[in-house]
Structure formats: structure tokens, C-alpha cells
C-alpha positions as semicolon CSV with decimal commas, in nm:
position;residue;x (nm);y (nm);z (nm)
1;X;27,211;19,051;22,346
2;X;26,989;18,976;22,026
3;X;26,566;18,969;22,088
4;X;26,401;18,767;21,830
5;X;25,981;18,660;21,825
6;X;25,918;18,303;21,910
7;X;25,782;18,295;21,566
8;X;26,112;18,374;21,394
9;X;26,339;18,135;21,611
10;X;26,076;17,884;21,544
11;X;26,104;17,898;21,142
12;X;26,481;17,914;21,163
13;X;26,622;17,727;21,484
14;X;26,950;17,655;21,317
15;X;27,005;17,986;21,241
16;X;26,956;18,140;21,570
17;X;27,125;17,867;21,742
18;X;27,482;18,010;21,507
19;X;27,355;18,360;21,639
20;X;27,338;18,214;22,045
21;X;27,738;18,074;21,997
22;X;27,815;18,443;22,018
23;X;27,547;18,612;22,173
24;X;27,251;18,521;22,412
25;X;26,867;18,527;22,219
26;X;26,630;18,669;22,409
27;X;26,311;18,494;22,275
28;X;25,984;18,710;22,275
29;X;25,633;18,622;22,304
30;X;25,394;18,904;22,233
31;X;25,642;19,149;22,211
32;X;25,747;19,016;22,591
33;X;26,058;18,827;22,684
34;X;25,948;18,477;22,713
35;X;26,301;18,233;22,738
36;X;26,656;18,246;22,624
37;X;26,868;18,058;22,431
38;X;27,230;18,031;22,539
39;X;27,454;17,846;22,287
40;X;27,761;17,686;22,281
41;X;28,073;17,725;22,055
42;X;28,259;17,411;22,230
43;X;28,166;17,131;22,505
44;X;28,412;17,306;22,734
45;X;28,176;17,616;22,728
46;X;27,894;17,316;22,797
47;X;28,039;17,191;23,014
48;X;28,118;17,515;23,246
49;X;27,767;17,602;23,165
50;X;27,661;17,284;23,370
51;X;27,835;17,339;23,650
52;X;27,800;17,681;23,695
53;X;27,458;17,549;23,695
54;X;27,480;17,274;23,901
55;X;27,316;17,299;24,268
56;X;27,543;17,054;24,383
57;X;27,848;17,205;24,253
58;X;27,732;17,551;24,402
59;X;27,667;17,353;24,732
60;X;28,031;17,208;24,730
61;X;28,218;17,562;24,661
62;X;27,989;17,768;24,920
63;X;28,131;17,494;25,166
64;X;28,499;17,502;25,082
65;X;28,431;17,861;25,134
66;X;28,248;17,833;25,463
67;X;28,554;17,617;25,558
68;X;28,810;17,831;25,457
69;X;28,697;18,133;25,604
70;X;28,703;17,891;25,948
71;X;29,024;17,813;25,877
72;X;28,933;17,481;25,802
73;X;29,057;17,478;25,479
74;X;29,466;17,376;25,343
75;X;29,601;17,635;25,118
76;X;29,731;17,525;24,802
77;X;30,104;17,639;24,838
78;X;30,046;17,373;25,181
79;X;30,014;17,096;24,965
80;X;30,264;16,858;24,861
81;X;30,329;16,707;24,458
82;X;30,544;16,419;24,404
């Protein structure tokens, strides 16, 4: 994990966004972490980013869950491909 000043990241965005495709960026304020930036190499790693971001998403799994462990839930090998 890189730190950087706001300062820096401000005068050279592009720069730092190349740097966040490998690493996170821990952007400081006064010496003090302030944000992060979290970049992406692909829109598959965008796109995992959303969901694992996603309330809704995180809603829908801690259900399945729920169910399953009420043995509500169909098991994968149970179900049939044509």
C-alpha cells in the first residue's frame, strides 16, 4: 500500500491512477489519511469491485446463506442441466 499527499495525486492523477492498478493509494491530508484510491487493471476487476460493494448483492448472498443453513437451500450437485 503506497501513501501519497493530496497535493501530489492532485498534480499527477494519471500517474497515480497507473500506481492504484497494482496497489491501493492511500491519499493524505496533513500528513493524515484522508481517502483511497482503488484502481482497476480490467472491467472484470470493476465490475467485482461493484458488487462486492453492492448492498443489495450483500443482502441477496447473506440470504442464500440464511437459507441454506435452514436447509432451505438446493445444492448444486441437486440440480439438473440439459
Amino acid at each position: 500500500m503506497k501513501k501519497a499527499a493530496l497535493s501530489e495525486v492532485k498534480d499527477d492523477l494519471s500517474k497515480f491512477l497507473r500506481q492504484a492498478e497494482k496497489e491501493e493509494v492511500i491519499i493524505t491530508r496533513h500528513g493524515r489519511p484522508a481517502g483511497i484510491l482503488i484502481g482497476f487493471s480490467s472491467e472484470e476487476d470493476w465490475f467485482e469491485y461493484r458488487l462486492e460493494h453492492d448492498p443489495r448483492f450483500l443482502e441477496r448472498i447473506e440470504s442464500a446463506r440464511r437459507n441454506i443453513k435452514s436447509g432451505r437451500g438446493i445444492r448444486i450437485e441437486d440440480i439438473e442441466t440439459n
